[in-house]
């Protein structure tokens, strides 16, 4: 088996390239003595008086010319390699480009042609002087005679060696963090048994805008997955060995510059009330070692299933270096956990069980008016024909923002109560959380996850409580520890896989070919980083507005110029005119005094870029719907019909002309609300309005009324870019695990009435409890406040006992709270039967200390 790796030469080419590029830029000047030595001229060319002999001067001038030619040829070869990398072409195509460049540059001059490389190896030799090295090929021994051990050798003839020489270091120079990722993929368009994989890393301490680019994904090694043994926990360890060994070396030495094996995680009610203790790594190391050293497959599988470990990870070696804790410092990936597992599981279950109609979903899904940003990627199109081809991005976009409007009203209530929770979780992780997390946000996410997991267990059963569902409960702590999941999720790494697959290869020894291509790509990337960009921007600057021809130019300008409101017109512009009524409206909006017979100079553009909106800026186009804020801060919906730059008194003002939408109301004057999403309905007023571009808040989508999809007269506002959820942690009730003595809140049997009750006993076998009500249930008039009722736990217990308090009010007006050890029935016996002397009240905990209570007795 082979493994490609950059080893530890990654930093060296960067330093060499800086020196090389500086020398190339100064070829017009006289080379210094050390440059002559590098060019093959001795330092003893001078006379004793310091002058140069004539013949040596001629040699020096010739060396300068040769050095200049070599530098130009080297830059030409690098340019050809960049073209090959960008177009993923073969080496044969590269040589054709190289020969074409030779004919253009050399023009048949034999004195220049002699320096021009003729083969691929000549090009590699030319770059070797700049620090480039090709990938290294290793051989890995996974012999069955030592199933729990492996060794890496430099050749197939080299024998295995099992030795370890520990090194000791002190301190913690950790100024860089890496995000690791492993993924398997098919290198061919058709299905076959030749599967590959890649171990990739990116730099976590890099700026997010750079880190989320596939250009910043670096490959540690390519893995021939089809050659690895099945169900072998250590099969990837040899491929990680090089990376771990490099991390150890960098830290120590420093560096410059058949039977079901599913385990179900249930009993979420109990764990919500009694969270598990934090695991100590030192307590489990020996257990992991014992499992790893067990070479009997059945015993190994049993131990792994019972104890939750498959062995001791090779990453544990980093614990001795800088305290890397494999129980705390490994992250969960939201892309795989949330989208490809939980969302996909729920949706597939609804469809396979016949709970939802595929055709009805497709009809509603086709009516979603996706914005240009959401269209820039994969879109969920059809669950009837393409659900099996949906990737993480499609599942995420279906869940949020589409599903509330696609599934609302057709998914049964008990199922929708579970689904809407994963929608809110998806919104927080993939939308709201990308702008940062507060403590309240993390607590809200925790409540949503606990409620979702508990209801999933009780609605779908224990078999739905797999490890990916369990992983959700760790996300709040993960966010506190590692920051927002978008800093380390796998979307960037998955996009980088496409670059591996499209690379040209002869399908022989592909892993080594991939490794060499990756080495060359990274070398060219660092080399091109030293070249100053000479792109000329096609832009226009006027007082009050800036115009760019393309969105890329607008983004570049916004990064380097201070523009008012950071608003830039984008696209083809043209001059237009306004009617008299429109001119009057413009002056009213701008709050300027209109002059008689005044003619406005108006420039119209198809789009406007606002760099301070969204993640990295937002491009607003004609035809899109936006939320607009007036002077009082009130929000309204408008459709952009035109984007204008109006010239008044030699200054341009950016305005938008659009169609206004008003909130739809019922016959009684109440606002119409979409029940499933709790968003308002709006209707077109057919009236034209002008508003400043700075009044734009964000984009929205208008989904037609589900009852009139093909001929709508009102629309639901899909506010998919909202900065927060209109919820707080107190509004999300986690189903409570009851115990005797708890005071709880119970749902009534009619409507949504809520009653207070005191739990007398709990039967865990029948999953029921007996309670003492402090009020009569209208659905059961025979049950009075002095009788018990048997309740099913899943249907009744809503709140934690800490949310309520019992108090006694005496006839003197004195309020006395219950002590923790007191039982209501015993207190009533102690107070006596007369409620004129003392009454017992149930209050919320936040009101327990208030002296004023109502006279109503439950």
Tab-separated table of C-alpha atoms in Angstrom, residues 392-737:
chain	number	residue	atom	x	y	z
A	392	UNK	CA	-25.840	17.534	3.033
A	393	UNK	CA	-26.475	20.950	1.485
A	394	UNK	CA	-29.797	19.887	-0.010
A	395	UNK	CA	-30.990	18.293	3.227
A	396	UNK	CA	-29.992	21.377	5.211
A	397	UNK	CA	-31.820	23.758	2.836
A	398	UNK	CA	-34.887	21.524	2.841
A	399	UNK	CA	-34.992	21.462	6.627
A	400	UNK	CA	-34.341	25.180	6.901
A	401	UNK	CA	-35.741	27.345	5.465
A	402	UNK	CA	-38.138	25.266	3.298
A	403	UNK	CA	-39.703	22.555	5.453
A	404	UNK	CA	-41.897	24.742	7.658
A	405	UNK	CA	-43.822	25.765	4.545
A	406	UNK	CA	-43.573	22.462	2.678
A	407	UNK	CA	-44.565	20.171	5.576
A	408	UNK	CA	-46.735	22.594	7.546
A	409	UNK	CA	-50.328	21.407	7.674
A	410	UNK	CA	-49.658	17.981	6.117
A	411	UNK	CA	-47.395	16.462	8.799
A	412	UNK	CA	-49.365	15.187	11.837
A	413	UNK	CA	-49.053	17.306	14.969
A	414	UNK	CA	-47.221	14.721	17.072
A	415	UNK	CA	-44.629	14.297	14.316
A	416	UNK	CA	-44.429	18.003	13.553
A	417	UNK	CA	-43.634	18.779	17.212
A	418	UNK	CA	-40.471	16.689	16.764
A	419	UNK	CA	-39.634	17.993	13.297
A	420	UNK	CA	-39.915	21.685	14.173
A	421	UNK	CA	-37.295	21.195	16.880
A	422	UNK	CA	-34.676	19.964	14.403
A	423	UNK	CA	-35.648	22.882	12.157
A	424	UNK	CA	-34.841	25.339	14.957
A	425	UNK	CA	-31.613	23.459	15.772
A	426	UNK	CA	-30.599	23.620	12.105
A	427	UNK	CA	-31.393	27.335	11.959
A	428	UNK	CA	-29.250	28.059	15.001
A	429	UNK	CA	-26.265	26.020	13.833
A	430	UNK	CA	-26.277	26.820	10.110
A	431	UNK	CA	-27.641	30.386	10.123
A	432	UNK	CA	-27.874	32.319	13.377
A	433	UNK	CA	-24.828	30.850	15.111
A	434	UNK	CA	-22.507	31.850	12.270
A	435	UNK	CA	-22.685	35.425	13.570
A	436	UNK	CA	-21.570	34.369	17.050
A	437	UNK	CA	-23.004	32.653	20.124
A	438	UNK	CA	-24.094	34.187	23.391
A	439	UNK	CA	-24.677	32.255	26.616
A	440	UNK	CA	-28.435	32.551	26.077
A	441	UNK	CA	-28.093	31.133	22.566
A	442	UNK	CA	-26.169	28.130	23.882
A	443	UNK	CA	-28.740	27.503	26.625
A	444	UNK	CA	-31.580	27.765	24.092
A	445	UNK	CA	-29.823	25.269	21.816
A	446	UNK	CA	-29.376	22.919	24.772
A	447	UNK	CA	-33.087	23.066	25.612
A	448	UNK	CA	-34.069	22.460	21.976
A	449	UNK	CA	-31.767	19.440	21.713
A	450	UNK	CA	-32.942	17.868	24.982
A	451	UNK	CA	-36.591	18.289	24.041
A	452	UNK	CA	-35.967	16.979	20.514
A	453	UNK	CA	-34.140	13.872	21.699
A	454	UNK	CA	-36.710	13.116	24.393
A	455	UNK	CA	-39.678	13.436	22.022
A	456	UNK	CA	-37.846	11.436	19.342
A	457	UNK	CA	-37.401	8.571	21.801
A	458	UNK	CA	-41.043	8.659	22.895
A	459	UNK	CA	-42.593	9.161	19.437
A	460	UNK	CA	-40.316	6.986	17.287
A	461	UNK	CA	-38.973	4.489	19.809
A	462	UNK	CA	-35.568	3.483	21.108
A	463	UNK	CA	-34.283	2.335	17.709
A	464	UNK	CA	-34.152	5.965	16.574
A	465	UNK	CA	-31.824	6.842	19.461
A	466	UNK	CA	-28.582	6.070	17.660
A	467	UNK	CA	-25.196	7.627	18.371
A	468	UNK	CA	-25.670	10.507	15.913
A	469	UNK	CA	-28.788	11.585	17.797
A	470	UNK	CA	-26.891	11.272	21.084
A	471	UNK	CA	-24.063	13.433	19.713
A	472	UNK	CA	-26.420	16.402	19.604
A	473	UNK	CA	-26.397	16.773	23.381
A	474	UNK	CA	-22.656	17.520	23.223
A	475	UNK	CA	-23.018	20.463	20.838
A	476	UNK	CA	-23.575	23.191	23.482
A	477	UNK	CA	-20.338	22.241	25.230
A	478	UNK	CA	-18.596	21.860	21.869
A	479	UNK	CA	-19.541	25.427	20.981
A	480	UNK	CA	-18.188	26.707	24.294
A	481	UNK	CA	-14.969	24.765	23.773
A	482	UNK	CA	-14.332	25.098	20.016
A	483	UNK	CA	-16.538	28.074	18.961
A	484	UNK	CA	-19.181	27.967	16.228
A	485	UNK	CA	-19.395	24.688	14.244
A	486	UNK	CA	-18.924	26.506	10.925
A	487	UNK	CA	-15.290	27.042	11.931
A	488	UNK	CA	-14.523	23.336	11.680
A	489	UNK	CA	-17.320	21.542	9.854
A	490	UNK	CA	-16.536	19.371	6.835
A	491	UNK	CA	-18.146	21.353	4.012
A	492	UNK	CA	-14.808	22.809	2.914
A	493	UNK	CA	-13.091	19.429	3.015
A	494	UNK	CA	-15.894	17.772	1.043
A	495	UNK	CA	-15.671	20.435	-1.662
A	496	UNK	CA	-11.934	19.795	-1.894
A	497	UNK	CA	-12.616	16.133	-2.819
A	498	UNK	CA	-13.983	17.314	-6.158
A	499	UNK	CA	-10.551	18.699	-6.965
A	500	UNK	CA	-8.971	15.288	-6.406
A	501	UNK	CA	-11.437	13.386	-8.560
A	502	UNK	CA	-11.188	15.655	-11.629
A	503	UNK	CA	-7.401	15.469	-11.784
A	504	UNK	CA	-6.055	13.619	-14.782
A	505	UNK	CA	-4.576	10.200	-14.074
A	506	UNK	CA	-3.652	7.033	-15.950
A	507	UNK	CA	-5.495	5.030	-13.260
A	508	UNK	CA	-2.278	3.328	-12.168
A	509	UNK	CA	-0.875	3.966	-8.724
A	510	UNK	CA	-3.463	6.706	-8.333
A	511	UNK	CA	-2.716	7.543	-4.706
A	512	UNK	CA	0.861	8.473	-5.602
A	513	UNK	CA	-0.388	10.504	-8.577
A	514	UNK	CA	-2.841	12.339	-6.323
A	515	UNK	CA	-0.071	13.007	-3.821
A	516	UNK	CA	2.308	14.421	-6.417
A	517	UNK	CA	-0.452	16.636	-7.825
A	518	UNK	CA	-1.254	17.889	-4.332
A	519	UNK	CA	2.413	18.647	-3.614
A	520	UNK	CA	2.633	20.629	-6.831
A	521	UNK	CA	-0.608	22.489	-6.125
A	522	UNK	CA	0.577	23.590	-2.687
A	523	UNK	CA	3.989	24.577	-4.058
A	524	UNK	CA	2.372	26.688	-6.793
A	525	UNK	CA	-0.039	28.196	-4.282
A	526	UNK	CA	2.735	29.503	-2.059
A	527	UNK	CA	4.758	30.668	-5.048
A	528	UNK	CA	1.825	32.558	-6.548
A	529	UNK	CA	1.213	34.188	-3.172
A	530	UNK	CA	4.410	36.193	-3.641
A	531	UNK	CA	3.326	37.634	-6.988
A	532	UNK	CA	1.524	40.965	-6.762
A	533	UNK	CA	-1.847	40.922	-8.497
A	534	UNK	CA	-1.950	43.112	-11.548
A	535	UNK	CA	-5.704	42.889	-12.145
A	536	UNK	CA	-7.122	46.225	-13.215
A	537	UNK	CA	-10.527	47.000	-11.753
A	538	UNK	CA	-13.164	48.345	-14.116
A	539	UNK	CA	-14.724	50.694	-11.575
A	540	UNK	CA	-16.130	54.216	-11.373
A	541	UNK	CA	-16.062	56.534	-8.351
A	542	UNK	CA	-18.417	59.497	-7.974
A	543	UNK	CA	-19.520	61.539	-4.957
A	544	UNK	CA	-22.150	59.352	-3.290
A	545	UNK	CA	-21.869	56.136	-5.289
A	546	UNK	CA	-19.426	53.613	-6.667
A	547	UNK	CA	-19.946	51.336	-9.656
A	548	UNK	CA	-18.295	47.992	-10.439
A	549	UNK	CA	-18.714	45.825	-13.521
A	550	UNK	CA	-18.751	42.492	-11.686
A	551	UNK	CA	-19.449	41.178	-8.210
A	552	UNK	CA	-15.798	40.123	-7.780
A	553	UNK	CA	-14.686	43.706	-8.429
A	554	UNK	CA	-17.262	44.986	-5.928
A	555	UNK	CA	-15.974	42.592	-3.266
A	556	UNK	CA	-12.392	43.703	-3.910
A	557	UNK	CA	-13.348	47.382	-3.657
A	558	UNK	CA	-15.314	46.874	-0.448
A	559	UNK	CA	-12.241	45.339	1.175
A	560	UNK	CA	-9.906	48.186	0.284
A	561	UNK	CA	-12.033	51.321	0.182
A	562	UNK	CA	-14.264	53.127	2.647
A	563	UNK	CA	-17.501	53.620	0.760
A	564	UNK	CA	-20.559	55.278	2.302
A	565	UNK	CA	-22.795	52.503	3.700
A	566	UNK	CA	-20.503	50.085	1.827
A	567	UNK	CA	-22.976	50.069	-1.084
A	568	UNK	CA	-21.698	49.508	-4.633
A	569	UNK	CA	-23.721	49.387	-7.844
A	570	UNK	CA	-22.907	46.261	-9.849
A	571	UNK	CA	-23.502	45.373	-13.513
A	572	UNK	CA	-24.314	47.292	-16.656
A	573	UNK	CA	-25.523	50.823	-15.920
A	574	UNK	CA	-27.690	53.091	-18.025
A	575	UNK	CA	-29.179	56.564	-17.749
A	576	UNK	CA	-32.908	56.857	-17.272
A	577	UNK	CA	-35.545	59.430	-16.362
A	578	UNK	CA	-38.314	59.729	-13.789
A	579	UNK	CA	-41.845	61.018	-14.079
A	580	UNK	CA	-42.963	64.182	-12.293
A	581	UNK	CA	-44.688	62.157	-9.584
A	582	UNK	CA	-41.595	60.009	-9.104
A	583	UNK	CA	-39.355	63.079	-8.826
A	584	UNK	CA	-41.632	64.488	-6.119
A	585	UNK	CA	-41.516	61.180	-4.257
A	586	UNK	CA	-37.710	61.093	-4.488
A	587	UNK	CA	-37.367	64.535	-2.921
A	588	UNK	CA	-39.820	63.521	-0.184
A	589	UNK	CA	-37.846	60.387	0.656
A	590	UNK	CA	-34.546	62.287	0.678
A	591	UNK	CA	-36.134	65.113	2.707
A	592	UNK	CA	-34.904	67.783	0.317
A	593	UNK	CA	-36.573	70.904	-0.986
A	594	UNK	CA	-37.739	70.370	-4.550
A	595	UNK	CA	-36.859	73.131	-7.036
A	596	UNK	CA	-39.090	74.097	-9.940
A	597	UNK	CA	-38.139	72.850	-13.396
A	598	UNK	CA	-35.407	70.738	-11.819
A	599	UNK	CA	-34.193	67.774	-13.899
A	600	UNK	CA	-32.716	64.734	-12.160
A	601	UNK	CA	-29.798	62.788	-13.571
A	602	UNK	CA	-30.584	59.156	-12.788
A	603	UNK	CA	-28.369	56.093	-13.292
A	604	UNK	CA	-29.959	52.648	-13.166
A	605	UNK	CA	-28.171	49.347	-12.374
A	606	UNK	CA	-29.425	45.761	-12.115
A	607	UNK	CA	-27.930	45.037	-8.674
A	608	UNK	CA	-26.288	46.564	-5.627
A	609	UNK	CA	-23.668	45.008	-3.349
A	610	UNK	CA	-23.791	45.745	0.390
A	611	UNK	CA	-20.664	44.463	2.101
A	612	UNK	CA	-21.973	44.758	5.656
A	613	UNK	CA	-24.927	42.417	5.121
A	614	UNK	CA	-24.772	38.680	5.682
A	615	UNK	CA	-21.595	36.617	5.669
A	616	UNK	CA	-19.102	38.430	3.474
A	617	UNK	CA	-21.617	40.796	1.876
A	618	UNK	CA	-24.923	40.429	-0.006
A	619	UNK	CA	-25.829	41.245	-3.607
A	620	UNK	CA	-29.383	42.571	-3.976
A	621	UNK	CA	-30.901	42.140	-7.446
A	622	UNK	CA	-33.927	43.547	-9.223
A	623	UNK	CA	-36.924	41.278	-8.652
A	624	UNK	CA	-35.944	40.148	-5.152
A	625	UNK	CA	-37.901	40.820	-1.963
A	626	UNK	CA	-36.381	42.612	1.015
A	627	UNK	CA	-37.263	43.784	4.494
A	628	UNK	CA	-37.156	47.566	4.721
A	629	UNK	CA	-36.923	49.631	7.908
A	630	UNK	CA	-38.498	53.089	8.169
A	631	UNK	CA	-37.404	55.969	10.398
A	632	UNK	CA	-39.408	54.553	13.322
A	633	UNK	CA	-37.779	51.123	13.012
A	634	UNK	CA	-40.920	49.435	11.671
A	635	UNK	CA	-40.272	46.643	9.165
A	636	UNK	CA	-42.150	46.099	5.928
A	637	UNK	CA	-41.728	43.963	2.814
A	638	UNK	CA	-40.938	45.400	-0.606
A	639	UNK	CA	-40.043	44.035	-4.031
A	640	UNK	CA	-37.098	45.690	-5.787
A	641	UNK	CA	-38.145	46.954	-9.235
A	642	UNK	CA	-35.233	49.314	-9.922
A	643	UNK	CA	-31.903	50.335	-8.334
A	644	UNK	CA	-31.112	54.006	-8.898
A	645	UNK	CA	-28.345	56.541	-8.291
A	646	UNK	CA	-29.969	59.997	-8.295
A	647	UNK	CA	-27.786	63.098	-8.779
A	648	UNK	CA	-28.923	66.084	-6.717
A	649	UNK	CA	-26.633	69.091	-6.316
A	650	UNK	CA	-23.581	67.236	-7.631
A	651	UNK	CA	-24.062	64.370	-5.198
A	652	UNK	CA	-25.493	60.947	-5.906
A	653	UNK	CA	-28.054	59.277	-3.632
A	654	UNK	CA	-28.677	55.517	-3.845
A	655	UNK	CA	-32.380	54.704	-3.929
A	656	UNK	CA	-34.479	51.652	-4.629
A	657	UNK	CA	-37.818	51.729	-6.363
A	658	UNK	CA	-40.163	48.921	-5.536
A	659	UNK	CA	-43.583	47.487	-4.867
A	660	UNK	CA	-44.893	47.619	-1.324
A	661	UNK	CA	-46.504	44.686	0.508
A	662	UNK	CA	-48.869	45.111	3.447
A	663	UNK	CA	-49.680	42.609	6.177
A	664	UNK	CA	-52.792	40.580	5.454
A	665	UNK	CA	-55.636	40.816	7.992
A	666	UNK	CA	-58.773	38.811	8.681
A	667	UNK	CA	-62.333	40.106	8.631
A	668	UNK	CA	-62.038	40.885	12.330
A	669	UNK	CA	-58.891	42.949	11.769
A	670	UNK	CA	-56.419	40.400	13.168
A	671	UNK	CA	-53.175	39.714	11.348
A	672	UNK	CA	-53.063	36.474	9.388
A	673	UNK	CA	-50.326	34.193	10.660
A	674	UNK	CA	-48.945	31.048	9.062
A	675	UNK	CA	-49.608	28.480	11.785
A	676	UNK	CA	-46.634	26.199	11.169
A	677	UNK	CA	-43.960	28.912	11.031
A	678	UNK	CA	-45.748	31.704	12.944
A	679	UNK	CA	-44.697	34.140	10.201
A	680	UNK	CA	-47.160	36.728	8.826
A	681	UNK	CA	-48.999	36.710	5.526
A	682	UNK	CA	-48.585	39.748	3.267
A	683	UNK	CA	-50.468	41.052	0.230
A	684	UNK	CA	-49.334	43.252	-2.628
A	685	UNK	CA	-50.616	46.838	-2.472
A	686	UNK	CA	-49.681	47.518	-6.130
A	687	UNK	CA	-48.292	50.852	-4.965
A	688	UNK	CA	-44.851	52.161	-5.908
A	689	UNK	CA	-42.460	53.385	-3.231
A	690	UNK	CA	-38.918	54.766	-3.079
A	691	UNK	CA	-36.585	54.011	-0.182
A	692	UNK	CA	-32.852	54.579	0.497
A	693	UNK	CA	-30.602	51.567	0.046
A	694	UNK	CA	-29.408	51.954	3.632
A	695	UNK	CA	-32.940	51.102	4.810
A	696	UNK	CA	-32.598	47.532	3.509
A	697	UNK	CA	-32.397	45.107	6.443
A	698	UNK	CA	-32.097	41.709	4.717
A	699	UNK	CA	-33.576	39.498	2.024
A	700	UNK	CA	-36.790	37.541	2.441
A	701	UNK	CA	-38.702	35.052	0.309
A	702	UNK	CA	-42.460	35.107	-0.314
A	703	UNK	CA	-44.050	31.677	-0.360
A	704	UNK	CA	-47.539	31.545	-1.917
A	705	UNK	CA	-50.492	30.672	0.269
A	706	UNK	CA	-50.397	26.855	0.566
A	707	UNK	CA	-54.155	26.712	-0.041
A	708	UNK	CA	-53.799	28.664	-3.321
A	709	UNK	CA	-50.376	27.727	-4.642
A	710	UNK	CA	-51.142	28.336	-8.303
A	711	UNK	CA	-53.220	31.499	-7.908
A	712	UNK	CA	-52.147	33.159	-4.652
A	713	UNK	CA	-53.390	36.507	-3.433
A	714	UNK	CA	-51.268	36.487	-0.268
A	715	UNK	CA	-47.840	35.161	0.636
A	716	UNK	CA	-46.028	33.879	3.718
A	717	UNK	CA	-42.859	35.815	4.588
A	718	UNK	CA	-39.889	33.429	4.813
A	719	UNK	CA	-37.425	35.406	6.931
A	720	UNK	CA	-34.559	32.956	6.413
A	721	UNK	CA	-31.808	35.458	7.314
A	722	UNK	CA	-33.209	36.620	10.630
A	723	UNK	CA	-30.482	37.239	13.230
A	724	UNK	CA	-32.228	35.493	16.123
A	725	UNK	CA	-35.077	33.110	16.941
A	726	UNK	CA	-38.048	34.689	18.743
A	727	UNK	CA	-37.702	32.141	21.553
A	728	UNK	CA	-35.986	31.954	24.900
A	729	UNK	CA	-34.865	28.959	26.887
A	730	UNK	CA	-37.821	29.281	29.283
A	731	UNK	CA	-40.255	28.846	26.366
A	732	UNK	CA	-38.750	25.471	25.396
A	733	UNK	CA	-40.048	22.894	27.881
A	734	UNK	CA	-37.973	19.756	28.299
A	735	UNK	CA	-40.206	16.815	29.318
A	736	UNK	CA	-39.503	16.145	32.964
A	737	UNK	CA	-38.379	12.913	34.603
